[in-house]
């Protein structure tokens, strides 16, 4: 049986692909155009869910397919994708294409509670996609998981780990209870429902057995990581609102922050449900968070990740600011000093153009690092530019190495920070 998995590189999609493969299924992974596949992804096809406007955009990918699992999703609009396209328009075209091509079995991931409340564009677009599927004659199953936790650290599962590493726990105002569910239970659900003989035309809440407060989840991770309890501090609403807005800005730049104004509205509703129908349809007895952590020995990699989690956004804020500010300073109040240094080094008529070109290069590099799509290029360019500045400074004014403030000596820790940024750039 050949299964097409859409959103195959995400937290859920990658786990679903692995579980289906170990279950003996032939898995075809759907990747966004230009998305670099894993070292050995097996069979894969390209499709942009957000830009798929009609059945014709899906028919080629559905050739020879027996069933489809749609794991695609976006917590907020970003560069190159919008929630309407990912959750509603693209899936609606997919469902019609399945009807036309004879693909009957469709497992579709939605989100907990969207059928009860729609406080944001996320839940409204998710519900729109659900309703489009329910209007078809396909053998559909809609899966509505709560917050998903697992071995892989991405999204909420990464955020909880990062918060657990802080010496204090910031409590955001207005957060509802969560029935976190384990990633392995979610993947097992797909395995048990993908067969054509399994029940269909179902909407299932996929939730764990415990209703936990946000801080209780973080406390469990902290205890698992081997650290003592942290003091809790309530974040003022004004500061919380600012942090959510910063998350929105990061999303517009192509990053995938776990918090934003949409996440704030959704988390206020909470993520709870009734697992009775899910258990009845699959026979799965969901693991509690305590059981999950007790089965998983903590590793040094986990502790490293948790401690680096909040350092990463700091790095990717400071580096663009560093490069852009040096460029602006070189073009403004530092311009004359820069020209004087170049003249002192014998640059002659090239002094002024060199300062201007260097400043513009700094600004371009900083802007490239700030954008997720060009961040790798920007970091690589920053490393090369730093090495060039070091070589040029040595050739023109070698005494800069012996100055008390060490302007050339400081290049080396900056280079190391760029290498660290490259090492932690990937999120999946």
XYZ file of N, CA, C and O in Angstrom, residues 43-237:
780
model
N 11.407 7.660 -1.341
C 10.701 8.290 -2.448
C 10.058 9.597 -1.984
O 9.500 9.665 -0.882
N 10.123 10.634 -2.815
C 9.528 11.910 -2.444
C 9.103 12.663 -3.699
O 9.600 12.423 -4.798
N 8.139 13.551 -3.491
C 7.647 14.407 -4.576
C 7.610 15.840 -4.046
O 7.643 16.078 -2.839
N 7.541 16.789 -4.965
C 7.466 18.187 -4.582
C 6.042 18.711 -4.744
O 5.382 18.434 -5.740
N 5.589 19.464 -3.756
C 4.293 20.124 -3.843
C 4.266 21.267 -2.831
O 4.772 21.131 -1.720
N 3.712 22.390 -3.245
C 3.567 23.543 -2.355
C 2.102 23.641 -1.959
O 1.269 24.108 -2.738
N 1.783 23.179 -0.754
C 0.389 23.151 -0.301
C -0.212 24.550 -0.312
O -1.351 24.746 -0.743
N 0.553 25.529 0.126
C 0.030 26.890 0.244
C -0.345 27.486 -1.097
O -1.222 28.355 -1.176
N 0.292 27.030 -2.180
C 0.047 27.608 -3.495
C -0.809 26.716 -4.387
O -1.071 27.063 -5.542
N -1.215 25.575 -3.864
C -2.060 24.667 -4.657
C -3.484 25.218 -4.705
O -4.176 25.244 -3.698
N -3.919 25.654 -5.869
C -5.218 26.304 -5.973
C -6.318 25.429 -6.528
O -7.510 25.760 -6.407
N -5.964 24.316 -7.152
C -6.974 23.453 -7.750
C -6.511 22.017 -7.819
O -5.328 21.705 -7.570
N -7.397 21.092 -8.152
C -7.039 19.668 -8.215
C -5.863 19.376 -9.137
O -5.089 18.448 -8.878
N -5.707 20.160 -10.202
C -4.622 19.904 -11.150
C -3.243 19.984 -10.489
O -2.296 19.350 -10.955
N -3.143 20.757 -9.422
C -1.861 20.894 -8.723
C -1.494 19.635 -7.940
O -0.362 19.535 -7.447
N -2.444 18.700 -7.801
C -2.210 17.509 -6.992
C -2.241 16.205 -7.797
O -1.746 15.184 -7.312
N -2.825 16.220 -8.970
C -3.093 14.962 -9.673
C -1.824 14.172 -9.958
O -1.811 12.935 -9.842
N -0.753 14.847 -10.350
C 0.483 14.118 -10.648
C 1.040 13.440 -9.400
O 1.517 12.302 -9.460
N 0.970 14.118 -8.250
C 1.494 13.540 -7.012
C 0.657 12.365 -6.519
O 1.126 11.542 -5.748
N -0.606 12.282 -6.953
C -1.501 11.226 -6.489
C -1.463 9.973 -7.358
O -2.143 8.989 -7.051
N -0.683 9.981 -8.410
C -0.610 8.807 -9.291
C -0.061 7.600 -8.536
O 1.010 7.647 -7.952
N -0.823 6.523 -8.520
C -0.410 5.293 -7.864
C -0.558 5.297 -6.357
O -0.162 4.331 -5.691
N -1.137 6.339 -5.795
C -1.282 6.467 -4.337
C -2.563 5.771 -3.872
O -3.612 5.866 -4.505
N -2.466 5.066 -2.735
C -3.623 4.378 -2.163
C -4.290 5.156 -1.034
O -5.488 4.995 -0.784
N -3.526 5.970 -0.315
C -4.074 6.748 0.803
C -3.189 7.964 1.029
O -2.011 7.976 0.643
N -3.764 8.977 1.659
C -3.046 10.233 1.900
C -3.137 10.576 3.378
O -4.193 10.422 4.006
N -2.025 11.051 3.937
C -1.998 11.603 5.297
C -1.554 13.055 5.183
O -0.423 13.325 4.752
N -2.434 13.974 5.551
C -2.107 15.395 5.453
C -1.677 15.916 6.818
O -2.503 16.130 7.707
N -0.365 16.129 6.985
C 0.190 16.635 8.249
C 0.610 18.094 8.142
O 1.262 18.619 9.047
N 0.266 18.757 7.046
C 0.722 20.135 6.852
C 0.019 21.083 7.802
O -1.138 20.866 8.187
N 0.712 22.126 8.202
C 0.132 23.109 9.101
C 1.067 24.277 9.308
O 2.281 24.166 9.108
N 0.516 25.411 9.695
C 1.292 26.610 9.985
C 0.615 27.355 11.121
O -0.603 27.565 11.082
N 1.386 27.748 12.129
C 0.811 28.432 13.276
C 0.509 29.886 12.982
O -0.321 30.509 13.640
N 1.174 30.440 11.966
C 0.934 31.823 11.592
C 1.421 32.039 10.171
O 2.126 31.210 9.609
N 0.987 33.137 9.574
C 1.446 33.472 8.235
C 2.937 33.778 8.270
O 3.460 34.310 9.254
N 3.622 33.466 7.183
C 5.046 33.740 7.105
C 5.457 33.985 5.677
O 4.613 34.048 4.764
N 6.755 34.138 5.461
C 7.257 34.355 4.113
C 7.043 33.086 3.276
O 7.514 32.017 3.620
N 6.316 33.207 2.189
C 6.124 32.078 1.293
C 4.956 31.189 1.635
O 4.688 30.236 0.907
N 4.253 31.447 2.740
C 3.094 30.623 3.057
C 2.102 31.427 3.888
O 2.463 32.351 4.598
N 0.838 31.050 3.742
C -0.216 31.658 4.538
C -1.107 30.565 5.088
O -1.245 29.489 4.490
N -1.724 30.824 6.228
C -2.545 29.800 6.867
C -3.734 29.404 6.001
O -4.129 28.236 5.970
N -4.315 30.356 5.275
C -5.454 30.020 4.417
C -5.056 29.016 3.361
O -5.773 28.045 3.088
N -3.893 29.217 2.760
C -3.427 28.282 1.741
C -3.080 26.926 2.309
O -3.435 25.889 1.739
N -2.382 26.910 3.456
C -1.924 25.652 4.048
C -3.076 24.851 4.641
O -3.124 23.622 4.517
N -4.026 25.530 5.284
C -5.084 24.835 6.029
C -6.376 24.648 5.256
O -7.129 23.712 5.550
N -6.665 25.521 4.304
C -7.981 25.478 3.663
C -7.896 25.325 2.154
O -8.350 24.321 1.594
N -7.338 26.302 1.452
C -7.377 26.277 -0.008
C -6.605 25.089 -0.578
O -7.114 24.347 -1.440
N -5.363 24.880 -0.120
C -4.572 23.761 -0.620
C -5.194 22.411 -0.317
O -5.321 21.557 -1.207
N -5.596 22.144 0.947
C -6.260 20.871 1.244
C -7.569 20.684 0.479
O -7.874 19.561 0.054
N -8.349 21.751 0.300
C -9.602 21.620 -0.454
C -9.320 21.136 -1.876
O -10.017 20.251 -2.403
N -8.280 21.684 -2.493
C -7.882 21.221 -3.827
C -7.411 19.768 -3.779
O -7.699 18.974 -4.690
N -6.707 19.402 -2.724
C -6.248 18.024 -2.551
C -7.426 17.059 -2.452
O -7.425 15.990 -3.084
N -8.433 17.420 -1.676
C -9.576 16.529 -1.490
C -10.305 16.294 -2.813
O -10.710 15.164 -3.119
N -10.458 17.360 -3.596
C -11.132 17.206 -4.890
C -10.289 16.354 -5.835
O -10.824 15.549 -6.611
N -8.967 16.530 -5.757
C -8.084 15.723 -6.601
C -8.157 14.249 -6.215
O -8.114 13.367 -7.081
N -8.279 13.969 -4.922
C -8.425 12.579 -4.478
C -9.704 11.968 -5.037
O -9.719 10.810 -5.471
N -10.785 12.724 -5.020
C -12.046 12.226 -5.583
C -11.890 11.929 -7.072
O -12.397 10.912 -7.570
N -11.188 12.800 -7.783
C -11.032 12.616 -9.223
C -10.113 11.444 -9.566
O -10.325 10.746 -10.555
N -9.086 11.222 -8.730
C -8.102 10.185 -9.034
C -8.422 8.840 -8.401
O -7.704 7.871 -8.614
N -9.479 8.777 -7.597
C -9.873 7.510 -6.996
C -9.165 7.164 -5.703
O -9.270 6.017 -5.237
N -8.460 8.104 -5.112
C -7.830 7.864 -3.807
C -8.900 8.048 -2.743
O -9.413 9.146 -2.548
N -9.240 7.010 -2.021
C -10.373 7.047 -1.104
C -9.978 7.424 0.324
O -10.689 8.162 0.990
N -8.855 6.905 0.794
C -8.528 7.036 2.214
C -7.773 8.337 2.479
O -6.725 8.598 1.873
N -8.282 9.141 3.396
C -7.678 10.431 3.726
C -7.638 10.624 5.237
O -8.688 10.672 5.892
N -6.442 10.712 5.798
C -6.256 11.083 7.202
C -5.757 12.517 7.225
O -4.735 12.838 6.597
N -6.478 13.357 7.933
C -6.230 14.802 7.883
C -6.010 15.334 9.289
O -6.870 15.182 10.168
N -4.836 15.966 9.526
C -4.535 16.529 10.834
C -5.097 17.938 10.951
O -4.806 18.806 10.132
N -5.899 18.128 11.979
C -6.438 19.443 12.303
C -5.844 19.852 13.658
O -4.656 19.622 13.908
N -6.631 20.454 14.525
C -6.135 20.874 15.845
C -7.270 20.790 16.848
O -8.443 20.986 16.509
N -6.913 20.510 18.087
C -7.897 20.336 19.142
C -8.733 21.605 19.332
O -8.220 22.720 19.311
N -10.023 21.424 19.469
C -10.902 22.521 19.850
C -11.376 23.427 18.745
O -12.199 24.314 18.999
N -10.905 23.245 17.487
C -11.311 24.172 16.432
C -12.794 24.033 16.091
O -13.400 24.953 15.542
N -13.382 22.894 16.427
C -14.814 22.695 16.180
C -15.673 23.340 17.269
O -16.893 23.445 17.112
N -15.031 23.788 18.343
C -15.781 24.392 19.447
C -15.588 25.904 19.525
O -16.525 26.642 19.807
N -14.369 26.368 19.304
C -14.065 27.794 19.345
C -13.038 28.119 18.269
O -12.181 27.297 17.950
N -13.144 29.320 17.715
C -12.194 29.771 16.714
C -11.699 31.173 17.092
O -12.147 32.184 16.524
N -10.781 31.256 18.055
C -10.330 32.563 18.521
C -9.328 33.263 17.614
O -8.982 34.421 17.850
N -8.852 32.563 16.582
C -7.831 33.162 15.728
C -7.965 32.639 14.302
O -8.724 31.700 14.024
N -7.178 33.234 13.404
C -7.165 32.790 12.015
C -6.680 31.346 11.903
O -7.081 30.623 10.983
N -5.833 30.926 12.822
C -5.352 29.542 12.803
C -6.516 28.565 12.916
O -6.681 27.670 12.077
N -7.328 28.713 13.953
C -8.427 27.767 14.151
C -9.524 27.951 13.103
O -10.167 26.969 12.704
N -9.738 29.174 12.629
C -10.767 29.388 11.597
C -10.377 28.700 10.293
O -11.223 28.061 9.644
N -9.113 28.829 9.890
C -8.689 28.192 8.649
C -8.609 26.675 8.808
O -8.910 25.927 7.865
N -8.221 26.208 9.992
C -8.218 24.766 10.241
C -9.631 24.193 10.114
O -9.843 23.159 9.475
N -10.600 24.871 10.705
C -11.986 24.401 10.634
C -12.492 24.439 9.205
O -13.235 23.537 8.781
N -12.094 25.438 8.442
C -12.505 25.515 7.044
C -12.017 24.301 6.266
O -12.764 23.715 5.461
N -10.772 23.890 6.504
C -10.258 22.691 5.846
C -10.985 21.442 6.289
O -11.299 20.554 5.478
N -11.303 21.356 7.590
C -12.051 20.205 8.099
C -13.416 20.086 7.422
O -13.834 18.999 7.008
N -14.116 21.208 7.327
C -15.466 21.202 6.748
C -15.420 20.838 5.270
O -16.301 20.140 4.772
N -14.380 21.296 4.572
C -14.239 20.930 3.165
C -14.070 19.427 3.009
O -14.618 18.821 2.077
N -13.325 18.801 3.909
C -13.142 17.353 3.845
C -14.440 16.617 4.178
O -14.792 15.624 3.514
N -15.160 17.089 5.176
C -16.398 16.417 5.568
C -17.472 16.490 4.497
O -18.404 15.685 4.485
N -17.356 17.447 3.579
C -18.321 17.567 2.486
C -18.045 16.589 1.352
O -18.872 16.433 0.450
N -16.906 15.913 1.374
C -16.561 14.972 0.313
C -17.133 13.589 0.622
O -17.626 13.320 1.721
N -17.004 12.700 -0.363
C -17.430 11.314 -0.190
C -16.237 10.403 0.086
O -16.334 9.184 -0.047
N -15.109 10.975 0.474
C -13.916 10.184 0.774
C -14.085 9.429 2.089
O -14.944 9.753 2.907
N -13.246 8.435 2.280
C -13.197 7.728 3.566
C -12.227 8.506 4.466
O -11.048 8.185 4.582
N -12.762 9.548 5.088
C -11.898 10.481 5.806
C -11.911 10.232 7.309
O -12.873 9.731 7.883
N -10.789 10.625 7.927
C -10.664 10.683 9.382
C -9.950 11.987 9.710
O -8.867 12.255 9.187
N -10.567 12.796 10.554
C -9.959 14.055 10.994
C -9.369 13.837 12.387
O -10.074 13.435 13.312
N -8.079 14.082 12.512
C -7.365 13.908 13.778
C -7.086 15.284 14.365
O -6.476 16.132 13.707
N -7.527 15.487 15.602
C -7.367 16.794 16.256
C -6.519 16.629 17.515
O -7.040 16.476 18.616
N -5.200 16.659 17.353
C -4.325 16.469 18.528
C -4.211 17.736 19.367
O -4.332 18.865 18.866
N -3.972 17.538 20.650
C -3.601 18.637 21.540
C -2.115 18.938 21.319
O -1.532 18.541 20.304
N -1.476 19.620 22.243
C -0.042 19.893 22.137
C 0.716 18.569 22.140
O 0.506 17.720 23.006
N 1.590 18.401 21.141
C 2.291 17.130 20.946
C 3.717 17.237 21.475
O 4.446 18.171 21.154
N 4.110 16.251 22.294
C 5.457 16.182 22.838
C 6.109 14.873 22.405
O 5.433 13.862 22.240
N 7.425 14.919 22.241
C 8.125 13.700 21.853
C 9.621 13.866 21.929
O 10.140 14.860 22.452
N 10.340 12.867 21.402
C 11.803 12.922 21.394
C 12.292 14.125 20.600
O 13.215 14.822 21.010
N 11.696 14.325 19.439
C 12.104 15.449 18.603
C 11.699 16.760 19.272
O 10.631 16.855 19.869
N 12.564 17.754 19.179
C 12.304 19.042 19.810
C 12.017 20.075 18.735
O 12.915 20.515 18.014
N 10.752 20.431 18.613
C 10.345 21.435 17.643
C 9.041 22.049 18.133
O 8.197 21.355 18.706
N 8.867 23.350 17.910
C 7.634 23.997 18.329
C 7.470 23.961 19.836
O 8.372 24.323 20.598
N 6.304 23.500 20.283
C 6.008 23.484 21.719
C 6.940 22.563 22.487
O 7.361 22.882 23.616
N 7.286 21.409 21.890
C 8.154 20.472 22.602
C 9.532 21.076 22.839
O 10.198 20.779 23.836
N 9.982 21.935 21.928
C 11.257 22.628 22.116
C 11.113 23.758 23.127
O 11.996 23.977 23.967
N 9.993 24.480 23.059
C 9.767 25.599 23.980
C 9.760 25.126 25.428
O 10.365 25.764 26.305
N 9.083 24.029 25.713
C 9.036 23.517 27.082
C 10.436 23.184 27.590
O 10.777 23.469 28.746
N 11.253 22.578 26.744
C 12.619 22.251 27.145
C 13.420 23.525 27.430
O 14.179 23.597 28.395
N 13.276 24.514 26.539
C 13.998 25.755 26.741
C 13.594 26.463 28.015
O 14.444 26.970 28.758
N 12.293 26.509 28.295
C 11.820 27.136 29.529
C 12.323 26.389 30.757
O 12.609 26.996 31.799
N 12.445 25.071 30.643
C 12.921 24.271 31.774
C 14.359 24.581 32.140
O 14.790 24.334 33.266
N 15.123 25.135 31.197
C 16.531 25.437 31.463
C 16.744 26.795 32.103
O 17.843 27.083 32.580
N 15.707 27.633 32.136
C 15.859 28.962 32.717
C 15.939 28.874 34.245
O 15.318 28.004 34.853
N 16.682 29.779 34.879
C 16.765 29.763 36.349
C 15.459 30.189 37.007
O 15.287 30.012 38.208
N 14.539 30.755 36.228
C 13.209 31.119 36.712
C 12.210 30.787 35.616
O 12.575 30.676 34.438
N 10.962 30.617 35.988
C 9.935 30.259 35.023
C 8.992 31.440 34.811
O 8.231 31.790 35.711
N 9.043 32.070 33.631
C 8.096 33.150 33.354
C 6.713 32.578 33.050
O 6.566 31.696 32.198
N 5.705 33.044 33.744
C 4.329 32.598 33.535
C 3.590 33.627 32.692
O 3.438 34.779 33.101
N 3.168 33.219 31.520
C 2.410 34.115 30.663
C 0.978 34.202 31.174
O 0.400 33.189 31.608
N 0.368 35.363 31.129
C -1.019 35.492 31.595
C -1.992 34.787 30.667
O -1.729 34.618 29.471
N -3.100 34.328 31.214
C -4.215 33.757 30.442
C -3.790 32.553 29.611
O -3.852 32.558 28.382
N -3.346 31.506 30.286
C -3.049 30.248 29.590
C -3.978 29.165 30.124
O -4.154 29.022 31.330
N -4.592 28.419 29.208
C -5.508 27.359 29.593
C -4.783 26.054 29.866
O -3.576 25.920 29.660
N -5.538 25.069 30.312
C -4.952 23.761 30.599
C -4.668 23.001 29.301
O -5.315 23.220 28.275
N -3.704 22.088 29.399
C -3.264 21.318 28.239
C -3.305 19.829 28.547
O -2.874 19.405 29.611
N -3.828 19.049 27.606
C -3.755 17.595 27.684
C -2.726 17.133 26.664
O -3.076 16.688 25.569
N -1.449 17.291 27.016
C -0.391 16.980 26.060
C -0.471 15.513 25.669
O -0.795 14.642 26.475
N -0.159 15.259 24.399
C -0.197 13.899 23.864
C 1.178 13.561 23.324
O 1.906 14.434 22.842
N 1.551 12.292 23.389
C 2.886 11.872 22.992
C 2.950 11.610 21.492
O 2.029 11.044 20.899
N 4.051 12.004 20.889
C 4.229 11.885 19.445
C 4.098 10.436 18.980
O 3.521 10.161 17.927
N 4.602 9.501 19.772
C 4.522 8.096 19.353
C 3.076 7.601 19.316
O 2.711 6.776 18.474
N 2.215 8.133 20.207
C 0.797 7.769 20.161
C 0.118 8.351 18.930
O -0.777 7.735 18.337
N 0.529 9.552 18.533
C -0.038 10.179 17.334
C 0.352 9.377 16.091
O -0.492 9.085 15.229
N 1.626 9.008 15.988
C 2.081 8.231 14.831
C 1.429 6.855 14.803
O 1.055 6.349 13.734
N 1.265 6.247 15.965
C 0.610 4.938 16.036
C -0.849 5.037 15.596
O -1.397 4.105 14.984
N -1.488 6.155 15.888
C -2.875 6.370 15.461
C -2.990 6.303 13.945
O -3.899 5.678 13.399
N -2.060 6.943 13.251
C -2.080 6.918 11.787
C -1.908 5.489 11.286
O -2.608 5.045 10.364
N -0.973 4.767 11.876
C -0.743 3.383 11.446
C -2.012 2.551 11.571
O -2.336 1.744 10.687
N -2.771 2.743 12.650
C -3.953 1.911 12.889
C -5.176 2.350 12.093
O -6.124 1.571 11.948
N -5.158 3.568 11.578
C -6.333 4.056 10.856
C -6.114 4.197 9.354
O -7.041 4.560 8.636
N -4.921 3.925 8.875
C -4.629 4.151 7.463
C -5.216 3.068 6.563
O -5.510 3.299 5.389
N -5.430 1.891 7.099
C -5.948 0.788 6.277
C -7.386 1.075 5.852
O -8.168 1.669 6.594
N -7.741 0.629 4.666
C -9.077 0.903 4.120
C -10.186 0.225 4.915
O -11.356 0.609 4.806
N -9.842 -0.788 5.725
C -10.854 -1.468 6.532
C -11.100 -0.781 7.871
O -12.016 -1.162 8.602
N -10.277 0.213 8.202
C -10.428 0.922 9.481
C -11.646 1.841 9.423
O -12.135 2.188 8.349
N -12.171 2.262 10.563
C -13.332 3.155 10.581
C -13.050 4.456 9.827
O -11.898 4.896 9.725
N -14.093 5.068 9.289
C -13.928 6.318 8.559
C -15.054 7.273 8.915
O -15.960 6.946 9.675
N -14.960 8.474 8.336
C -15.907 9.561 8.621
C -15.996 9.814 10.130
O -17.065 9.870 10.719
N -14.779 9.985 10.725
C -14.644 10.230 12.163
C -13.861 11.506 12.398
O -12.932 11.828 11.644
N -14.195 12.215 13.447
C -13.392 13.325 13.951
C -12.974 12.962 15.370
O -13.834 12.765 16.232
N -11.668 12.844 15.598
C -11.171 12.312 16.860
C -10.286 13.321 17.576
O -9.349 13.876 16.979
N -10.581 13.550 18.845
C -9.685 14.321 19.703
C -8.539 13.421 20.141
O -8.766 12.339 20.702
N -7.307 13.864 19.894
C -6.119 13.081 20.247
C -5.465 13.796 21.429
O -4.714 14.765 21.267
N -5.773 13.332 22.636
C -5.304 14.016 23.842
C -4.775 13.013 24.846
O -5.153 11.845 24.850
N -3.890 13.487 25.714
C -3.339 12.647 26.757
C -4.282 12.522 27.942
O -5.318 13.198 28.014
N -3.928 11.691 28.921
C -4.821 11.427 30.050
C -4.761 12.466 31.166
O -5.563 12.410 32.094
N -3.810 13.426 31.095
C -3.649 14.403 32.171
C -3.971 15.808 31.678
O -3.533 16.209 30.600
N -4.725 16.560 32.481
C -4.907 17.984 32.237
C -3.910 18.741 33.096
O -3.964 18.684 34.326
N -2.977 19.435 32.455
C -1.878 20.083 33.165
C -1.847 21.580 32.869
O -2.169 22.012 31.762
N -1.439 22.343 33.871
C -1.147 23.752 33.657
C 0.190 23.864 32.913
O 1.036 22.971 32.959
N 0.368 24.991 32.232
C 1.584 25.210 31.460
C 2.827 25.024 32.335
O 3.777 24.320 31.963
N 2.812 25.622 33.527
C 3.994 25.553 34.392
C 4.226 24.135 34.912
O 5.364 23.762 35.223
N 3.182 23.318 35.003
C 3.352 21.941 35.459
C 4.108 21.114 34.421
O 4.904 20.224 34.771
N 3.875 21.404 33.160
C 4.596 20.701 32.088
C 6.076 21.064 32.131
O 6.954 20.191 32.058
N 6.353 22.357 32.267
C 7.750 22.798 32.342
C 8.434 22.201 33.567
O 9.589 21.762 33.499
N 7.737 22.160 34.688
C 8.316 21.604 35.911
C 8.678 20.133 35.730
O 9.714 19.670 36.247
N 7.842 19.384 35.019
C 8.145 17.969 34.772
C 9.393 17.820 33.905
O 10.231 16.948 34.140
N 9.528 18.657 32.883
C 10.737 18.613 32.059
C 11.965 18.990 32.888
O 13.030 18.378 32.758
N 11.826 19.989 33.735
C 12.957 20.427 34.545
C 13.407 19.319 35.494
O 14.608 19.070 35.649
N 12.458 18.645 36.106
C 12.794 17.533 37.004
C 13.453 16.403 36.214
O 14.421 15.785 36.679
N 12.966 16.142 35.019
C 13.537 15.088 34.179
C 14.967 15.429 33.777
O 15.838 14.553 33.731
N 15.223 16.719 33.517
C 16.568 17.153 33.131
C 17.540 17.173 34.304
O 18.743 17.384 34.109
N 17.015 16.970 35.504
C 17.881 16.867 36.672
C 18.166 18.173 37.365
O 19.153 18.271 38.104
N 17.310 19.168 37.179
C 17.524 20.473 37.785
C 16.480 20.733 38.862
O 15.345 20.267 38.770
N 16.842 21.496 39.886
C 15.887 21.768 40.970
C 14.748 22.662 40.493
O 14.850 23.325 39.453
N 13.656 22.700 41.232
C 12.517 23.539 40.835
C 12.929 25.003 40.683
O 13.802 25.506 41.400
N 12.286 25.679 39.741
C 12.572 27.093 39.494
C 11.457 27.958 40.059
O 10.292 27.539 40.098
N 11.812 29.153 40.495
C 10.801 30.087 40.965
C 9.964 30.578 39.781
O 10.466 30.753 38.678
N 8.703 30.827 40.059
C 7.792 31.284 39.015
C 7.521 32.771 39.160
O 7.353 33.270 40.261
N 7.473 33.458 38.006
C 7.182 34.888 37.986
C 6.133 35.161 36.899
O 6.293 34.724 35.755
N 5.098 35.868 37.260
C 4.047 36.207 36.308
C 4.510 37.370 35.433
O 4.886 38.428 35.930
N 4.496 37.154 34.135
C 4.900 38.194 33.181
C 3.778 39.226 33.063
O 2.621 38.856 32.839
N 4.067 40.514 33.222
C 3.021 41.535 33.044
C 2.404 41.452 31.652
O 3.082 41.105 30.673
N 1.131 41.772 31.564
C 0.426 41.651 30.285
C 1.084 42.483 29.189
O 1.143 42.068 28.031
